[in-house]
Coordinates of C-alpha atoms in Angstrom, one line a residue:
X1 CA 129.4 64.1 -85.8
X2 CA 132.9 66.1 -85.9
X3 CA 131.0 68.9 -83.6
X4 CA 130.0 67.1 -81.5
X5 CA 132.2 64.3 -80.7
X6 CA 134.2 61.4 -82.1
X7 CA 132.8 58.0 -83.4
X8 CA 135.6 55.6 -82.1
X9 CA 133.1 52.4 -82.5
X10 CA 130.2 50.5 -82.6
X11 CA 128.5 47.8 -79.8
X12 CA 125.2 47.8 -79.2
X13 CA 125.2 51.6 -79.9
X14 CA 127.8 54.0 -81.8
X15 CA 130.2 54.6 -79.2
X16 CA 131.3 58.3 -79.5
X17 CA 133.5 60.8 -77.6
X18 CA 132.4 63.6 -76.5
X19 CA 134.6 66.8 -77.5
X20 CA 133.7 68.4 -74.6
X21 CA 134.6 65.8 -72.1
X22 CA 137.7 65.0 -74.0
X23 CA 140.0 67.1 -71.8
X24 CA 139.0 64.8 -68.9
X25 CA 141.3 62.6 -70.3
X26 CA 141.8 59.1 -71.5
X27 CA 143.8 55.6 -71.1
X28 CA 144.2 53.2 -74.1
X29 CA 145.3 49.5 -73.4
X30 CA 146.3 46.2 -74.6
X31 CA 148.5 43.9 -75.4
X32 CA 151.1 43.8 -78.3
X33 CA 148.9 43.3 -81.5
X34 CA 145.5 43.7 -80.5
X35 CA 144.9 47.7 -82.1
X36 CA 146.0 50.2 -79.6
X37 CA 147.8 52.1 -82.6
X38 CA 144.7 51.9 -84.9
X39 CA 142.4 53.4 -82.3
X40 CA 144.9 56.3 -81.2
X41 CA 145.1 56.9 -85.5
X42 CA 141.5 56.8 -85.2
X43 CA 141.1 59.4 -82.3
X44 CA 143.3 61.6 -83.9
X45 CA 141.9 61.5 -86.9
X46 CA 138.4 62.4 -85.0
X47 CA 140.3 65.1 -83.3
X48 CA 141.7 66.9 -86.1
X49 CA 138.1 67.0 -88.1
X50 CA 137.1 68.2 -85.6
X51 CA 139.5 71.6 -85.4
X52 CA 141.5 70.2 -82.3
X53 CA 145.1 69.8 -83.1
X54 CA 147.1 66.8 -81.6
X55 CA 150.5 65.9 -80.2
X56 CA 151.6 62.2 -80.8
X57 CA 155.0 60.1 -80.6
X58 CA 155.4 57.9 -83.5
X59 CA 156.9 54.8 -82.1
X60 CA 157.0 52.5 -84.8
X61 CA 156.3 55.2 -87.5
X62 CA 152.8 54.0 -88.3
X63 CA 151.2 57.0 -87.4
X64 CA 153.1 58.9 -90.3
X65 CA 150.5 57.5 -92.3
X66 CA 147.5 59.9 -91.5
X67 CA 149.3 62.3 -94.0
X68 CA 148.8 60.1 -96.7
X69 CA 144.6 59.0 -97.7
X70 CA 144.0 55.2 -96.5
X71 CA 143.6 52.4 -99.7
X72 CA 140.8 51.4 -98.8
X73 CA 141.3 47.9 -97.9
X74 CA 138.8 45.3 -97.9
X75 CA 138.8 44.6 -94.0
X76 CA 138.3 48.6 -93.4
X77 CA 135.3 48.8 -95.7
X78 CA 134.0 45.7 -94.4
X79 CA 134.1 47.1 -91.1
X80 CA 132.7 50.4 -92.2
X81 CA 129.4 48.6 -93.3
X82 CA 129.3 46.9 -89.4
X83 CA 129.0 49.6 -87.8
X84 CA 126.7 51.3 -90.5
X85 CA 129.2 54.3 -91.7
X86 CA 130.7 54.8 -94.9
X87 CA 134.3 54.5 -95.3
X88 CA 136.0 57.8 -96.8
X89 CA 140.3 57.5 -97.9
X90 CA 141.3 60.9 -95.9
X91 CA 144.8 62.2 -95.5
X92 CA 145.3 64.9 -92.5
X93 CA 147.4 68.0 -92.2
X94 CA 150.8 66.5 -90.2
X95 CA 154.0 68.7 -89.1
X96 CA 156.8 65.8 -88.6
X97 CA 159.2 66.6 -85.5
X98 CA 162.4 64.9 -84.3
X99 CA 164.5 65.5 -81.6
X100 CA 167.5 64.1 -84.1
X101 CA 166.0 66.2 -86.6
X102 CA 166.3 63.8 -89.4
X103 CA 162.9 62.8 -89.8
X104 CA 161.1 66.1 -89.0
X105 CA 161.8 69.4 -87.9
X106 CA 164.6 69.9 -84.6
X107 CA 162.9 70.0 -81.3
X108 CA 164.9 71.5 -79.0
X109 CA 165.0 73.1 -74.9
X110 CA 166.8 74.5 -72.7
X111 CA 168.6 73.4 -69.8
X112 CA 167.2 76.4 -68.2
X113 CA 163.9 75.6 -69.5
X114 CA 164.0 72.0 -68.6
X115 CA 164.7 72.2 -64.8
X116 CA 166.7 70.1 -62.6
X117 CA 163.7 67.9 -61.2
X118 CA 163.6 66.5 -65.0
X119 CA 167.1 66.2 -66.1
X120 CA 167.6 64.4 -62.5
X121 CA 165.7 62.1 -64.1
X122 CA 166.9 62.1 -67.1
X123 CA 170.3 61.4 -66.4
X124 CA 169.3 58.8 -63.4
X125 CA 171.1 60.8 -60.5
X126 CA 170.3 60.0 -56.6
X127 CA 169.5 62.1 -53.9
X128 CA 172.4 63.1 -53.4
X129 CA 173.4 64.3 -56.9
X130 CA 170.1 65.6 -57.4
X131 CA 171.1 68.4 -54.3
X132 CA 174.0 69.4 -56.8
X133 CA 171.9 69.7 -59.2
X134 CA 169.6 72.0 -57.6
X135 CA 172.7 74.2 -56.5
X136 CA 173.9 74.6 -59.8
X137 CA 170.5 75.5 -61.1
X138 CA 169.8 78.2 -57.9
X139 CA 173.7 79.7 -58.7
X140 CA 172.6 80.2 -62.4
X141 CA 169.2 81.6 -61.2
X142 CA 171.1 84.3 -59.1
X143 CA 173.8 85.1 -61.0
X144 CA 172.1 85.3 -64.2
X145 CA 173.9 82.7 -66.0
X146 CA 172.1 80.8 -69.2
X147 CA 172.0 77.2 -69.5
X148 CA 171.3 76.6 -72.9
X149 CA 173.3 73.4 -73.4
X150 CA 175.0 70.8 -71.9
X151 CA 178.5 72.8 -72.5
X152 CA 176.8 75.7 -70.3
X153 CA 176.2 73.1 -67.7
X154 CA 179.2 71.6 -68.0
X155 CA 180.9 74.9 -67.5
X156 CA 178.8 75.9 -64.4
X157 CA 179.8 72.4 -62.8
X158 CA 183.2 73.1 -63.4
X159 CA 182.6 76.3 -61.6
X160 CA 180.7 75.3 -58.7
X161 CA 183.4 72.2 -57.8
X162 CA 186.2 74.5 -58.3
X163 CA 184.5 76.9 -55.8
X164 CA 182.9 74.3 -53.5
X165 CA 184.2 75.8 -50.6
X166 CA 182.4 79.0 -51.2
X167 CA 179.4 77.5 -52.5
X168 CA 178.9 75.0 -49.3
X169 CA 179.0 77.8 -47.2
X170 CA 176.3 79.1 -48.1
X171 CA 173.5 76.0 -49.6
X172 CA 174.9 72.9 -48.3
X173 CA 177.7 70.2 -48.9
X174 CA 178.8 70.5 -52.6
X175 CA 181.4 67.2 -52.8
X176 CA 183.6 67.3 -56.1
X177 CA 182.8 63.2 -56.6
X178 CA 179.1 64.1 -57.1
X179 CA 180.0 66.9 -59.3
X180 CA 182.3 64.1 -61.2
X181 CA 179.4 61.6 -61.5
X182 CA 177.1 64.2 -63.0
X183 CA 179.8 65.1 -65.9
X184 CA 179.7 61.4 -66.8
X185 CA 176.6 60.9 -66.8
X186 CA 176.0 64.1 -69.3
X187 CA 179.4 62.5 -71.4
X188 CA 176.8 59.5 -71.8
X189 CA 174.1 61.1 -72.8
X190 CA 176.3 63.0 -75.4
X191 CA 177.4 59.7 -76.5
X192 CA 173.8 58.9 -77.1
X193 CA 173.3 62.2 -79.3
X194 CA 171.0 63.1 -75.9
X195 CA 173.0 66.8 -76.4
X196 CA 170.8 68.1 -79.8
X197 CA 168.0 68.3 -77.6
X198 CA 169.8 71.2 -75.5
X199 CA 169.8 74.4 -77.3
X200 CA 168.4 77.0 -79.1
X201 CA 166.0 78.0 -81.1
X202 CA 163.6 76.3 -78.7
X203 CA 160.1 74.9 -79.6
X204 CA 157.4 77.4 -79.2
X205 CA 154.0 75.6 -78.0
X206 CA 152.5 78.0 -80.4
X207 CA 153.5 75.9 -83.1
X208 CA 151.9 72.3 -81.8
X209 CA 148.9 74.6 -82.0
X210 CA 147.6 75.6 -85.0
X211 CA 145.0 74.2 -87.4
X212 CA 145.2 74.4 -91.4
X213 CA 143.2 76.7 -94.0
X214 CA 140.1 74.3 -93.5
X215 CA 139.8 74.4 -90.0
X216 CA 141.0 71.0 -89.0
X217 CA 143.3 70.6 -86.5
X218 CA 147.2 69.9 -87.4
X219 CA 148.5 66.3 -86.0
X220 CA 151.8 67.2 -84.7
X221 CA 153.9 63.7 -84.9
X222 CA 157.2 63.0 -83.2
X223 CA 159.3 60.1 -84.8
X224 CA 160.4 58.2 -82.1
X225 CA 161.4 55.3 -83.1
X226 CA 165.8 56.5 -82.6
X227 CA 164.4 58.1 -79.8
X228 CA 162.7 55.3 -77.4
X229 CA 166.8 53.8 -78.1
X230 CA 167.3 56.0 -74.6
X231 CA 163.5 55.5 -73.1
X232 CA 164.5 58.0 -69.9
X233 CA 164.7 60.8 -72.7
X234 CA 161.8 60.0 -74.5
X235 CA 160.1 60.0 -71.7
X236 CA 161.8 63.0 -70.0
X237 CA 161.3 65.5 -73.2
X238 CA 157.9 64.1 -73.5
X239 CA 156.8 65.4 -69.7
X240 CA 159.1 68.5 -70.2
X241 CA 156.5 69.1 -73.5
X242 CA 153.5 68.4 -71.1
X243 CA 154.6 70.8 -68.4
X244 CA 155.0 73.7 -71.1
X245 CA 151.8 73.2 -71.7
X246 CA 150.9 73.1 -68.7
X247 CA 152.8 76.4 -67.2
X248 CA 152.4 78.3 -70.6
X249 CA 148.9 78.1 -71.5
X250 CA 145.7 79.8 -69.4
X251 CA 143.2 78.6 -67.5
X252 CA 140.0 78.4 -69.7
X253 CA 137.9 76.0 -67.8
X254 CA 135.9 73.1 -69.7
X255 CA 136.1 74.3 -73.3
X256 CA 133.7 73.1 -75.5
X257 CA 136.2 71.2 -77.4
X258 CA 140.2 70.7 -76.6
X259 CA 142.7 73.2 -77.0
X260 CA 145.4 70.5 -77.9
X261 CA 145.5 66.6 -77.6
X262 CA 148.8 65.2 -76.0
X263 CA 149.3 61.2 -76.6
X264 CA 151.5 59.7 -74.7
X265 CA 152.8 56.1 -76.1
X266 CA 154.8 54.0 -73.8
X267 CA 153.4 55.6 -70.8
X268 CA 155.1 53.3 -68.8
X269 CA 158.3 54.8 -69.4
X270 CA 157.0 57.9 -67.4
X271 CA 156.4 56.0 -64.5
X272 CA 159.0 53.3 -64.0
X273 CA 161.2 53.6 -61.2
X274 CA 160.2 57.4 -61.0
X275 CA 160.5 58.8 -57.8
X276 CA 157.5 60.2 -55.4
X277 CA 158.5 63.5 -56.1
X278 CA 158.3 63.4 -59.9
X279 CA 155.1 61.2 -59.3
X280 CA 153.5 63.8 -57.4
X281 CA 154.3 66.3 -59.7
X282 CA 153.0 64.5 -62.9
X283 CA 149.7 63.7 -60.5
X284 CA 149.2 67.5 -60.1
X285 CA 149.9 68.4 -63.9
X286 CA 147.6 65.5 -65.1
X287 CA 145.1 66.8 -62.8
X288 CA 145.1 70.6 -63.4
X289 CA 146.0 71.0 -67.2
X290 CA 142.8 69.8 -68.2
X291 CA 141.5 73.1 -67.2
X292 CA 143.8 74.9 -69.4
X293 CA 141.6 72.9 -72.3
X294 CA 144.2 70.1 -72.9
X295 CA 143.5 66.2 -72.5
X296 CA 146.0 63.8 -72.2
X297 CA 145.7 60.2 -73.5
X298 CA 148.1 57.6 -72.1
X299 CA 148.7 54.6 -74.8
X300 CA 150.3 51.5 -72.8
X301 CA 150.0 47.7 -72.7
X302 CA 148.8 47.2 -69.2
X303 CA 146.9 49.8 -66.9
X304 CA 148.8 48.8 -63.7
X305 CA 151.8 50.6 -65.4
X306 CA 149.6 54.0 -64.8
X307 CA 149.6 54.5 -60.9
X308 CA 146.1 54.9 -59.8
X309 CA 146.5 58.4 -59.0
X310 CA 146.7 58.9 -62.1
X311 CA 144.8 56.2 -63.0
X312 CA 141.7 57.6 -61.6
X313 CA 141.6 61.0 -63.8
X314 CA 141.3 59.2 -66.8
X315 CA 137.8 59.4 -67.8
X316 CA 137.6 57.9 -71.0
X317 CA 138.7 54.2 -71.2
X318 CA 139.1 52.0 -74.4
X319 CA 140.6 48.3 -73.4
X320 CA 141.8 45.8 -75.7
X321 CA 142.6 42.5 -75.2
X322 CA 144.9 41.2 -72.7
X323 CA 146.6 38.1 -72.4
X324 CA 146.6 36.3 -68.9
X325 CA 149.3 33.9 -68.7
X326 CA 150.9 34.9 -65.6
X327 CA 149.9 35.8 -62.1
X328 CA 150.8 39.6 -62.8
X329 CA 148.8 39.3 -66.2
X330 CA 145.6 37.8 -64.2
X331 CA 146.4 40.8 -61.5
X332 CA 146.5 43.2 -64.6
X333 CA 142.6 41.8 -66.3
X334 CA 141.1 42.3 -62.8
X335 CA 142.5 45.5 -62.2
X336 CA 141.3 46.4 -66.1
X337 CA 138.1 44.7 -65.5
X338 CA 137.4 46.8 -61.7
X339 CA 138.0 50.1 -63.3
X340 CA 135.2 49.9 -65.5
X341 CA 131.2 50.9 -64.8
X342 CA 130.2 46.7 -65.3
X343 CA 128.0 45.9 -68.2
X344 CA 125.6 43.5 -66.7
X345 CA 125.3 41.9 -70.1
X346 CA 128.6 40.4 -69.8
X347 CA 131.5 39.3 -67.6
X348 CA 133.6 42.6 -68.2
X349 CA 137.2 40.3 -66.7
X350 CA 136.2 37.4 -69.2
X351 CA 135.5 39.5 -72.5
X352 CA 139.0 41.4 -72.1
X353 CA 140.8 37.9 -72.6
X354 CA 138.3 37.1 -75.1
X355 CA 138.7 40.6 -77.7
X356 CA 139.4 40.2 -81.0
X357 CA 141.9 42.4 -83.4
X358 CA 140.3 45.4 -83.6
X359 CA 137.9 44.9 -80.8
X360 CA 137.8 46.8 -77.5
X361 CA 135.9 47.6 -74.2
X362 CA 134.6 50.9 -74.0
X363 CA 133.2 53.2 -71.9
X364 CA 133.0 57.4 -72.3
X365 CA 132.0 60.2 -70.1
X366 CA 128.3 61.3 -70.8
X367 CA 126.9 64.8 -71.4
X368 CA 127.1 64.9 -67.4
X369 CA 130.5 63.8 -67.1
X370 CA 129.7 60.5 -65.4
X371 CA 131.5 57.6 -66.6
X372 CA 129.0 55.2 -69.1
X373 CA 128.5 50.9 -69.2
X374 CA 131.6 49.3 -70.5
X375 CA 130.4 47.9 -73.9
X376 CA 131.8 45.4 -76.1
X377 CA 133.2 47.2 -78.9
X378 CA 133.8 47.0 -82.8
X379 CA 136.8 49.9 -83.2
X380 CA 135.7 52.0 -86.7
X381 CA 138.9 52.1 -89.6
X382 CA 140.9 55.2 -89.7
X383 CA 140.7 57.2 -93.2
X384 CA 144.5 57.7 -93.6
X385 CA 146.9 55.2 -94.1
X386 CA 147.2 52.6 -91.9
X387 CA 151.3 52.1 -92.0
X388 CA 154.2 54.7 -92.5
X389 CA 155.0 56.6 -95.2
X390 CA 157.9 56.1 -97.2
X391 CA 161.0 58.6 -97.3
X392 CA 160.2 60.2 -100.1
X393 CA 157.1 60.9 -99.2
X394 CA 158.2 62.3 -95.5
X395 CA 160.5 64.8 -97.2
X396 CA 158.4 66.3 -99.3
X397 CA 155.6 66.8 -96.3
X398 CA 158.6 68.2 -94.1
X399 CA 160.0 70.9 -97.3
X400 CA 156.6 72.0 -97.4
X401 CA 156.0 72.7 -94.3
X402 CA 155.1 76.6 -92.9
X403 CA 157.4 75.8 -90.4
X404 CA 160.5 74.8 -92.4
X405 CA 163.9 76.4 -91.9
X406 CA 162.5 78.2 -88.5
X407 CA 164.5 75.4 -86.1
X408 CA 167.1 74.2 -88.8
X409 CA 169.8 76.0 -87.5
X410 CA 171.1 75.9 -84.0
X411 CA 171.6 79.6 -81.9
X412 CA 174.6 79.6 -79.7
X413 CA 174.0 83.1 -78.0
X414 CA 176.1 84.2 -74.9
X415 CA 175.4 82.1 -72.0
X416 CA 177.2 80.4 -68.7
X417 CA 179.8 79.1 -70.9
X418 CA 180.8 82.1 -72.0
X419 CA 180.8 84.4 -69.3
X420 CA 182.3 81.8 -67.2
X421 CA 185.1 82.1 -70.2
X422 CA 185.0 85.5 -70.1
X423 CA 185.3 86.0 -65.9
X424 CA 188.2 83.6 -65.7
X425 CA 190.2 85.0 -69.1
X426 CA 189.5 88.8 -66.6
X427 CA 190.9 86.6 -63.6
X428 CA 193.9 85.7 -65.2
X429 CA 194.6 89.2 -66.7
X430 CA 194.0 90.7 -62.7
X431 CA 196.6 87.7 -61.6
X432 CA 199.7 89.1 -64.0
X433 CA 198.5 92.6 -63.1
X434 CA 197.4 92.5 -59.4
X435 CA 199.6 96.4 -58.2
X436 CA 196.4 97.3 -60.2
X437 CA 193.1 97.2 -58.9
X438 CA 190.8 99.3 -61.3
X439 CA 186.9 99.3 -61.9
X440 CA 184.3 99.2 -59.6
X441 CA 185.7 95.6 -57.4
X442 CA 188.9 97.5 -56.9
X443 CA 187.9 101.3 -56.2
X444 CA 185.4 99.4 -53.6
X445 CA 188.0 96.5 -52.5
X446 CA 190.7 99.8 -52.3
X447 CA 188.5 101.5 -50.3
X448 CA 187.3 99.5 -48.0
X449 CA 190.6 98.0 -47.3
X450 CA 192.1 101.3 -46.8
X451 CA 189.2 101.8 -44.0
X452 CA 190.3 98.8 -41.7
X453 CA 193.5 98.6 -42.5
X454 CA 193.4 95.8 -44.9
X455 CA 195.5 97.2 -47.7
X456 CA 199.1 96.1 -46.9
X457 CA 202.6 95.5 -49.1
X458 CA 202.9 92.0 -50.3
X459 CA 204.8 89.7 -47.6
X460 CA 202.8 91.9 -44.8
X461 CA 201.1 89.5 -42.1
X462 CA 197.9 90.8 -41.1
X463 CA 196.6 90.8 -37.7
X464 CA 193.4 88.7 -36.2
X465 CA 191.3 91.9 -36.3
X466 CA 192.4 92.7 -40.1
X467 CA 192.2 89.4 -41.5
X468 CA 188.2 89.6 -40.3
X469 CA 188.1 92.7 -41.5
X470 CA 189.5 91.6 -44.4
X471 CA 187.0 88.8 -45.2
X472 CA 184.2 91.2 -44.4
X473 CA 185.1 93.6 -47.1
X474 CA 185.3 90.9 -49.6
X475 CA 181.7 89.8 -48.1
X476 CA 180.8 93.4 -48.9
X477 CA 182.6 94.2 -52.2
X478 CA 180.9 90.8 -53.9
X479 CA 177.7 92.3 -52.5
X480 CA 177.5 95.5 -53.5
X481 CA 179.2 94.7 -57.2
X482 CA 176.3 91.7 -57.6
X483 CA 173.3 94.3 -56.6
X484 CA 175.4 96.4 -59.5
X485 CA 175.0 93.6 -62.1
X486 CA 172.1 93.1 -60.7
X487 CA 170.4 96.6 -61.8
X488 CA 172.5 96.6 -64.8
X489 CA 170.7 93.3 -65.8
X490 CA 167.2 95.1 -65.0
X491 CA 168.0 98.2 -67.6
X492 CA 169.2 96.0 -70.3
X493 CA 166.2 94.4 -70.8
X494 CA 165.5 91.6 -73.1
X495 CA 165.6 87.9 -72.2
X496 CA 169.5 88.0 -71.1
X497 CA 169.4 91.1 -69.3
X498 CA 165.8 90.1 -67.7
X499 CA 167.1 87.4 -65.9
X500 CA 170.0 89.0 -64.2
X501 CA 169.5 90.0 -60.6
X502 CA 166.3 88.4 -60.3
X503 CA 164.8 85.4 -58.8
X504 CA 163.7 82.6 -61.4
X505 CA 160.2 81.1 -60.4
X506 CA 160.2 77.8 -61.1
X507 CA 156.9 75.9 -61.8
X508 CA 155.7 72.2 -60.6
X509 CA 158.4 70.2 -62.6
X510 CA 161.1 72.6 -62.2
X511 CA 160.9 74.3 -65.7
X512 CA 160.7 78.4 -65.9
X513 CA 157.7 80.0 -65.3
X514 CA 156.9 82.5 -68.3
X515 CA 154.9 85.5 -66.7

């Protein structure tokens, strides 16, 4: 069954997923209680056997389970015989990960990497702030400057206020207030430990892919639990990882089964109070990654907190029960109920307030990709675990892991905040020795000043004509000296050197484009 697709269930028929439509996506929804976590353990599960590895946050740390075999409790094997399978304790090859990096291996990014679109959002900034943002970003582009962490940014802020004269000039207002608000909200999310996601070494997407010795596809779990304490960067890191994805991996078409797997619990948290320009871009990744062979599943309690952009690219539906007790709730079972190819044999709005635990609507893509009946579901038991594992147990998964001690120790290379160190500590050395100007700015500066009369003793007013003059040799001097560093930065080579004195391509949500 594994080759084909995944049993999730049993109505009046086995209800099964078909590998190859499962990049078209998928939305999973109920209320608190009613399964939602079972069935995404379940569809992982069917995932991995089948030799597709998956991505999945671990909200509540249930999911840790799946690397232990299931007990075989009476309710699972009693289920098992009604919907006419056997039930078979499995355990599945799991890589913990945790942005902390307490509870699995360090996941880390870049500033650079991460884009200003994202950590806008991230650290809640307006329009306004969001334009800073932007500048400081295209000034690090040009000039070659890493942002690895938030000290890096910090330092190029610094920079940019201190030379926002300069720097207006030339891309728009930079007011030093806005640059303030952005340091505090970055002091914040340091407070919230929001900085040990900044930095290197950063996590390679080659490492969420990979299946074990027996071909089954690894489940690559992130313990959120400390995490969704600040939901904007569980959320944020969570669409940085999907735009990686996205920008990193090649077009392949529809694949006979997934390249990867990418659940996304909470999905609300993506969308609240997000603004059109995030929307749209998260819209455009949804809809094009699936042709670079990954589907993405959306786990939430109510589908009106998907918009229906999005909404409407989720091909593969599984609904649990709802409660209607408010107006919005009512609202929220109609919406559920409209989405759905109706089942003549029942009232599709009625039966979602009706589901039992462990019951769900359900309705798949067929071999044609066209959506099938909604059917009244029985959901089939997972094999692992149903429930976390204990510590012990964690730690010894995680120190036997292929990947242990690659990301345990953070790399502090040269970046912005040290050159910016480094240009200032040269600054200050050229202020207590300015009768001499040596190197390439002052044979250039010396020359040019000599040309158009520029050059003068200290205390010596300069005329109209040579104070332009003077501001068009410094024009030129900064000019020709960046081009320098410029093709300097081409012959070094390597990742440092390859981003001087070039333009940064930037993809749909702002993160670096790898070519």
């Amino acid at each position: 069954m594994a080759d084909a697709g995944i049993l999730i269930g049993k109505s009046d028929k086995p209800e099964t997923l078909l590998l190859k439509r499962a990049n078209r996506h998928g939305l999973v929804t109920g209320a608190t209680g009613t399964g939602k976590t079972v069935t995404l353990q379940v569809l992982a599960e069917g995932f991995s056997n089948a030799g597709v590895p998956v991505f999945a946050a671990d909200i509540k740390g249930d999911l840790s389970g799946m690397a232990a075999a299931g007990e075989g409790a009476a309710p699972f094997i009693k289920r098992a015989e009604e919907i006419g399978v056997t039930y078979t304790p499995d355990r599945f090859p799991v890589t913990f990960w945790d942005v902390f990096g307490v509870q699995g291996h360090p996941v880390r990014a870049s500033i650079s990497d991460m884009g200003p679109l994202l950590l806008s959002r991230l650290l809640d900034l307006n329009e306004t702030q969001e334009g800073i943002l932007n500048i400081v970003f295209r000034v690090a582009d040009e000039q070659g400057l890493l942002l690895l962490d938030l000290k890096d940014l910090r330092a190029l802020l610094n920079h940019v206020s201190e030379n926002a004269a300069q720097f207006s000039a030339e891309y728009g207002n930079v007011a030093k207030q806005s640059v303030g608000t952005i340091q505090r909200r970055l002091l914040v999310l340091e407070n919230q430990n929001g900085d040990k996601f900044f930095g290197e070494p950063a996590l390679s997407i080659d490492d969420l892919i990979r299946t074990d010795r027996d071909g089954r596809g690894v489940v690559n779990i992130l313990a959120a639990d400390q995490l969704m304490n600040n939901p904007r960067l569980y959320a944020t890191f969570l669409l940085w990882l999907l735009s990686e994805l996205f920008e990193q991996l090649p077009e392949i078409g529809d694949p006979e089964k997934p390249v990867l797997v990418f659940f996304f619990d909470e999905a609300h948290l993506l969308f609240d109070d997000a603004p059109k320009a995030l929307l749209d871009a998260v819209e455009r990744v949804v809809r094009l990654i699936r042709s670079k062979g990954v589907g993405v599943y959306f786990v939430t309690q109510n589908p009106l907190d998907v918009p229906e952009t999005v909404l409407g690219q989720m091909g593969n539906r599984v609904q649990h029960a709802l409660r209607a007790f408010t107006p919005r709730d009512q609202k929220a079972v109609r919406a559920a109920a409209e989405t759905f190819r109706q089942n003549p044999a029942f009232n599709t709005e009625k039966a979602i307030t009706e589901l039992a635990v462990g019951e769900a609507l359900v309705s798949l893509l067929d071999e044609k990709g066209a959506p099938e009946m909604v059917s009244r579901t029985l959901i089939a038991p997972p094999s692992g675990r149903v429930g976390p594992l204990t510590q012990p147990e964690r730690a010894a998964i995680i120190a036997a892991s292929s990947l242990r001690g690659k990301y345990d120790t953070v790399v502090d290379r040269e970046s912005a905040y040290e050159v910016l160190a480094g240009r200032a500590e040269q600054a200050t050395e050229a202020a207590n020795a300015p009768q001499a100007e040596e190197g390439i700015l002052g044979g250039i500066g010396g020359f040019l000043g000599s040309l158009f009369g520029t050059a003068r003793p200290r205390g010596q007013k300069l005329s109209t004509g040579q104070v332009i003059a003077r501001d068009v040799t410094r024009t030129v001097t900064n000019r020709v000296v960046g081009q320098i560093a410029a093709d300097l930065g081409r012959s070094i080579g390597g990742k440092t050197g390859g981003t001087i004195g070039r333009a940064i391509v930037r993809g749909t949500l702002g993160g670096i484009l790898r070519r």
